Short mmCIF file of N, CA and C in Angstrom, two decimals:
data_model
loop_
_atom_site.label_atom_id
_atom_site.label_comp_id
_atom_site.label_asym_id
_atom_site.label_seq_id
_atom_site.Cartn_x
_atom_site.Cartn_y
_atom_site.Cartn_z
N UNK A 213 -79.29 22.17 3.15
CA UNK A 213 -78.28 23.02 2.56
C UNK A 213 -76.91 22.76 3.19
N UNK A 214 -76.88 22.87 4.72
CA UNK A 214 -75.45 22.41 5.11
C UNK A 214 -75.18 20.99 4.49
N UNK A 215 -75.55 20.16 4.06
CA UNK A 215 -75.08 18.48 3.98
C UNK A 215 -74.82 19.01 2.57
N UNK A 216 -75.11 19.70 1.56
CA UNK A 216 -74.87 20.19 0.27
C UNK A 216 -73.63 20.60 0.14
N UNK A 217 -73.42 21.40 1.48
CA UNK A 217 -72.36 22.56 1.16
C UNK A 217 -71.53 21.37 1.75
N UNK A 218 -71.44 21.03 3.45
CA UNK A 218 -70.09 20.46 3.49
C UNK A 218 -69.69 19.27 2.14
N UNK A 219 -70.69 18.67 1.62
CA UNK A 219 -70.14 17.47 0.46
C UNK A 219 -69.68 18.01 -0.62
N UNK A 220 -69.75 19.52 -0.84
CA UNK A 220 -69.25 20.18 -2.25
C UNK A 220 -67.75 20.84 -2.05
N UNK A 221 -67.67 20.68 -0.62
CA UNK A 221 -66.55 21.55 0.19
C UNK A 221 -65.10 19.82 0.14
N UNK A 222 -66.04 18.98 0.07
CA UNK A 222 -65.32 17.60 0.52
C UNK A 222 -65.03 17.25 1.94
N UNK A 223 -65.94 18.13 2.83
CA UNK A 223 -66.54 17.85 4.36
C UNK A 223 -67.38 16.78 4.51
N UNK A 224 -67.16 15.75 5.28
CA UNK A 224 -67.71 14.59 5.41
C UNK A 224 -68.91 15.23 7.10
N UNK A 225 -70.31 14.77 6.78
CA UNK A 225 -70.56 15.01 8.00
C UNK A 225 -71.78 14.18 8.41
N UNK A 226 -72.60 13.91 9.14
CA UNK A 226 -73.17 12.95 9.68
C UNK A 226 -74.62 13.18 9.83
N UNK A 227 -75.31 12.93 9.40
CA UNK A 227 -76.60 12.78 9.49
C UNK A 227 -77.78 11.89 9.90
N UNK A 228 -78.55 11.84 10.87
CA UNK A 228 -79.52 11.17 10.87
C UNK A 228 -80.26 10.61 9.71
N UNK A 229 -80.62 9.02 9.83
CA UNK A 229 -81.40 8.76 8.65
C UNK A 229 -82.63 8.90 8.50
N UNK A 230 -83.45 9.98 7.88
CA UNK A 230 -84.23 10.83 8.17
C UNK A 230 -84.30 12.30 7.02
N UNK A 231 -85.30 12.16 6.72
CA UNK A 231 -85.37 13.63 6.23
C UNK A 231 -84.49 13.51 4.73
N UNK A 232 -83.97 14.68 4.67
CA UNK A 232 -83.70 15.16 3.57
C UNK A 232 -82.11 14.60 3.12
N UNK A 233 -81.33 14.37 4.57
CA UNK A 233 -80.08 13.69 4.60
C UNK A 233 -79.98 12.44 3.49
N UNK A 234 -81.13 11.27 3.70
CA UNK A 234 -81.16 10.57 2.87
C UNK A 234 -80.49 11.18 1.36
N UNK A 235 -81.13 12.42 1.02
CA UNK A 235 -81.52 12.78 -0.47
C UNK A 235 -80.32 13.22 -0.92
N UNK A 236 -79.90 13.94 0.34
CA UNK A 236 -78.62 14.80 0.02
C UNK A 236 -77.27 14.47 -0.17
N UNK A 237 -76.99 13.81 0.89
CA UNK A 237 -75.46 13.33 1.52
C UNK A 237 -75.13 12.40 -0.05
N UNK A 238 -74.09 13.22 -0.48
CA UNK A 238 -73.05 12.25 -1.37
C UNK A 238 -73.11 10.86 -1.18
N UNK A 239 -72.96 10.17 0.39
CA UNK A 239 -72.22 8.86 0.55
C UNK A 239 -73.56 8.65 1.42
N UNK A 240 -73.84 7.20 1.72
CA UNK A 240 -74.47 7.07 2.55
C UNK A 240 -74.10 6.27 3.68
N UNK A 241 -72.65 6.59 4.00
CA UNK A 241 -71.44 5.94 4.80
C UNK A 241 -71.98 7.76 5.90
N UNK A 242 -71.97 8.57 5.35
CA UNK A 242 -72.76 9.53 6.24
C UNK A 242 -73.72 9.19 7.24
N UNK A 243 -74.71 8.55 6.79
CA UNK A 243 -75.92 8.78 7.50
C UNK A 243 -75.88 7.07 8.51
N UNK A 244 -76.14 8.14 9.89
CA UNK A 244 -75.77 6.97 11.56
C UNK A 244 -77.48 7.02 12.21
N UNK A 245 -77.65 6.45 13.02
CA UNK A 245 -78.67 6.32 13.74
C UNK A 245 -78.53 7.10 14.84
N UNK A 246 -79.19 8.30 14.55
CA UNK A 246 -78.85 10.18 15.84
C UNK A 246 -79.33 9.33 17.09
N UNK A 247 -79.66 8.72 17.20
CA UNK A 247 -80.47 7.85 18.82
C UNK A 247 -80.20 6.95 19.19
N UNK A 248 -78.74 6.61 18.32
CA UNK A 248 -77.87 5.39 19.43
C UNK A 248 -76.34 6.17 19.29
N UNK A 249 -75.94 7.00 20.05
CA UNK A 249 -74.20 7.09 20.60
C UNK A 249 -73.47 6.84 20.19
N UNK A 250 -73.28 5.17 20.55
CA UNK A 250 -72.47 4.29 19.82
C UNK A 250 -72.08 4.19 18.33
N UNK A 251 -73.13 4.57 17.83
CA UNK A 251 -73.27 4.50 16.31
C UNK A 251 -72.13 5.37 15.87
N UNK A 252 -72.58 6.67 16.68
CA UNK A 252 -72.09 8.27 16.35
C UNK A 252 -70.59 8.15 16.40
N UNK A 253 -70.19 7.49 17.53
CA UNK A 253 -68.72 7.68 17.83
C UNK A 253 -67.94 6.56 16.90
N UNK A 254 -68.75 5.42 16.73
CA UNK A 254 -67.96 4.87 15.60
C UNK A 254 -67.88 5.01 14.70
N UNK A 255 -68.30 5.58 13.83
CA UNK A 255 -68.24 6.25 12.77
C UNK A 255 -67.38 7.57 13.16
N UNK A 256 -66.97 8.03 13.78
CA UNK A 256 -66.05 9.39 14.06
C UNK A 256 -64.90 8.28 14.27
N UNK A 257 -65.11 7.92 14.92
CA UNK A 257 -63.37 7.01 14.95
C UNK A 257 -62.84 6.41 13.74
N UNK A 258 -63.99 5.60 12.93
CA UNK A 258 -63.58 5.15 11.42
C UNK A 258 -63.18 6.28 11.04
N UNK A 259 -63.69 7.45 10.98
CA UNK A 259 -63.34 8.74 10.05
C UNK A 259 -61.63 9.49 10.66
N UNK A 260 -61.94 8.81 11.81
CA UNK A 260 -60.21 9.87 12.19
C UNK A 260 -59.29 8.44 11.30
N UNK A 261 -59.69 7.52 11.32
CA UNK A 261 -58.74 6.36 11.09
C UNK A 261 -58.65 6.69 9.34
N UNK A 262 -60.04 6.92 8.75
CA UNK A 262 -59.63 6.58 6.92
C UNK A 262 -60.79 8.07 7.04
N UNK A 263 -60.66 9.17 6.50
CA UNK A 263 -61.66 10.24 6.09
C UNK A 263 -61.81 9.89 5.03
N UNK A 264 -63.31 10.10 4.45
CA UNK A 264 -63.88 9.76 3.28
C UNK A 264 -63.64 10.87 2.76
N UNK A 265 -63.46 10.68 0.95
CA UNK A 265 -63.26 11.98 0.16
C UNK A 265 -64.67 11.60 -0.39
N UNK A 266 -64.89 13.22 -0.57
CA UNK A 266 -66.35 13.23 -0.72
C UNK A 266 -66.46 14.52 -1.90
N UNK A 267 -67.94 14.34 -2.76
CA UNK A 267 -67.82 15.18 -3.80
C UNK A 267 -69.13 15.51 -3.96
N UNK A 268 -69.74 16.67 -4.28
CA UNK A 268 -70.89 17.47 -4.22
C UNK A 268 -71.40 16.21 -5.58
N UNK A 269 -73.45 16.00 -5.26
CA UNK A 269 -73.71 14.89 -5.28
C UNK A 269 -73.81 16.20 -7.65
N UNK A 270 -73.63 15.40 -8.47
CA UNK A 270 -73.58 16.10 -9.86
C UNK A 270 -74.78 17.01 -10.10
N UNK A 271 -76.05 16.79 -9.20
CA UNK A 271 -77.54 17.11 -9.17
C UNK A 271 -77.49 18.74 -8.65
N UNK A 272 -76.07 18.85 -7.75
CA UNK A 272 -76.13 20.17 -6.62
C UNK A 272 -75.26 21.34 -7.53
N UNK A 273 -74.63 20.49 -8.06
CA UNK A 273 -73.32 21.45 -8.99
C UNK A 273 -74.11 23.24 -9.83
N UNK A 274 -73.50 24.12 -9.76
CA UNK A 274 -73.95 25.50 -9.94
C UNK A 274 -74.03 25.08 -11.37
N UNK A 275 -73.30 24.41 -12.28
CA UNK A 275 -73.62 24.19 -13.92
C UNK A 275 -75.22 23.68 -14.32
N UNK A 276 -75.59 22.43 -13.03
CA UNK A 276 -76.34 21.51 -13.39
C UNK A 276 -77.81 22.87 -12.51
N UNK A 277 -78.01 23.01 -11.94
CA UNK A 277 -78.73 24.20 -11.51
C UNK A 277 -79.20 25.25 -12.56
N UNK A 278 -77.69 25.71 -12.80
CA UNK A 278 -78.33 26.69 -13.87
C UNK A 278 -79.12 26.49 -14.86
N UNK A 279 -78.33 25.36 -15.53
CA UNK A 279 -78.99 24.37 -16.65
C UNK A 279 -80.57 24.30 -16.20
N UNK A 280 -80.53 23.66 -15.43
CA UNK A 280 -82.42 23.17 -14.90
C UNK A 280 -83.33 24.67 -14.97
N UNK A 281 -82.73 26.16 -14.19
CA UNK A 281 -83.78 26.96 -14.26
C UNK A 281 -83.55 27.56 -15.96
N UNK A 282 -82.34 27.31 -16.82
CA UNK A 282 -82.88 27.47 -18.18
C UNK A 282 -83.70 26.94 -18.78
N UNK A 283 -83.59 25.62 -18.61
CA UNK A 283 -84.68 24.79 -19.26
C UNK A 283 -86.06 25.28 -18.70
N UNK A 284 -86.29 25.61 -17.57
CA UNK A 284 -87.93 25.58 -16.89
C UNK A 284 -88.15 27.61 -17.56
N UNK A 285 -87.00 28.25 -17.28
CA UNK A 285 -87.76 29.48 -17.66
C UNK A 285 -87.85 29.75 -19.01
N UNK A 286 -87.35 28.74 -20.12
CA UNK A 286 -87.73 28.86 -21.67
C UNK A 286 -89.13 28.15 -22.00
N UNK A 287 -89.19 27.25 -20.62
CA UNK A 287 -90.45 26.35 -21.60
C UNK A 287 -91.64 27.00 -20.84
N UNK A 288 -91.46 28.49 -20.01
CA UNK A 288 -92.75 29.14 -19.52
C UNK A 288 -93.08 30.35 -20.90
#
């Protein structure tokens, strides 16, 4: 849910590759290797140098949501 919200907010933020991050994160310029440092901080330095604009992934959007539980609670 946070990697949802900051990418719908246009918050760029960093995730391990792993888990649900994969699924979620808008960009996959996001997702660093949490167990090497190095990784972490370069990618924070690219980001102070160029911040990525970032946009909630079309799947998360409150239109496309609603849409999906109409469709599932007409066809019960």
């Amino acid at each position: 849910l946070v990697y949802a919200e900051a990418n719908a907010g246009g918050t760029p933020c960093l995730g391990h590759k792993f888990g649900a991050a994969r699924e979620i994160l808008s960009d996959s310029t996001q997702l660093v290797n949490g167990h090497n440092p190095k990784s972490i901080i370069a990618k924070l330095v690219e980001w102070r140098n160029h911040r990525p604009k970032l946009v909630a992934k079309p799947e998360f959007r409150l239109s496309r949501i609603t849409e999906d539980w109409l469709r599932l609670l007409q066809n019960t």
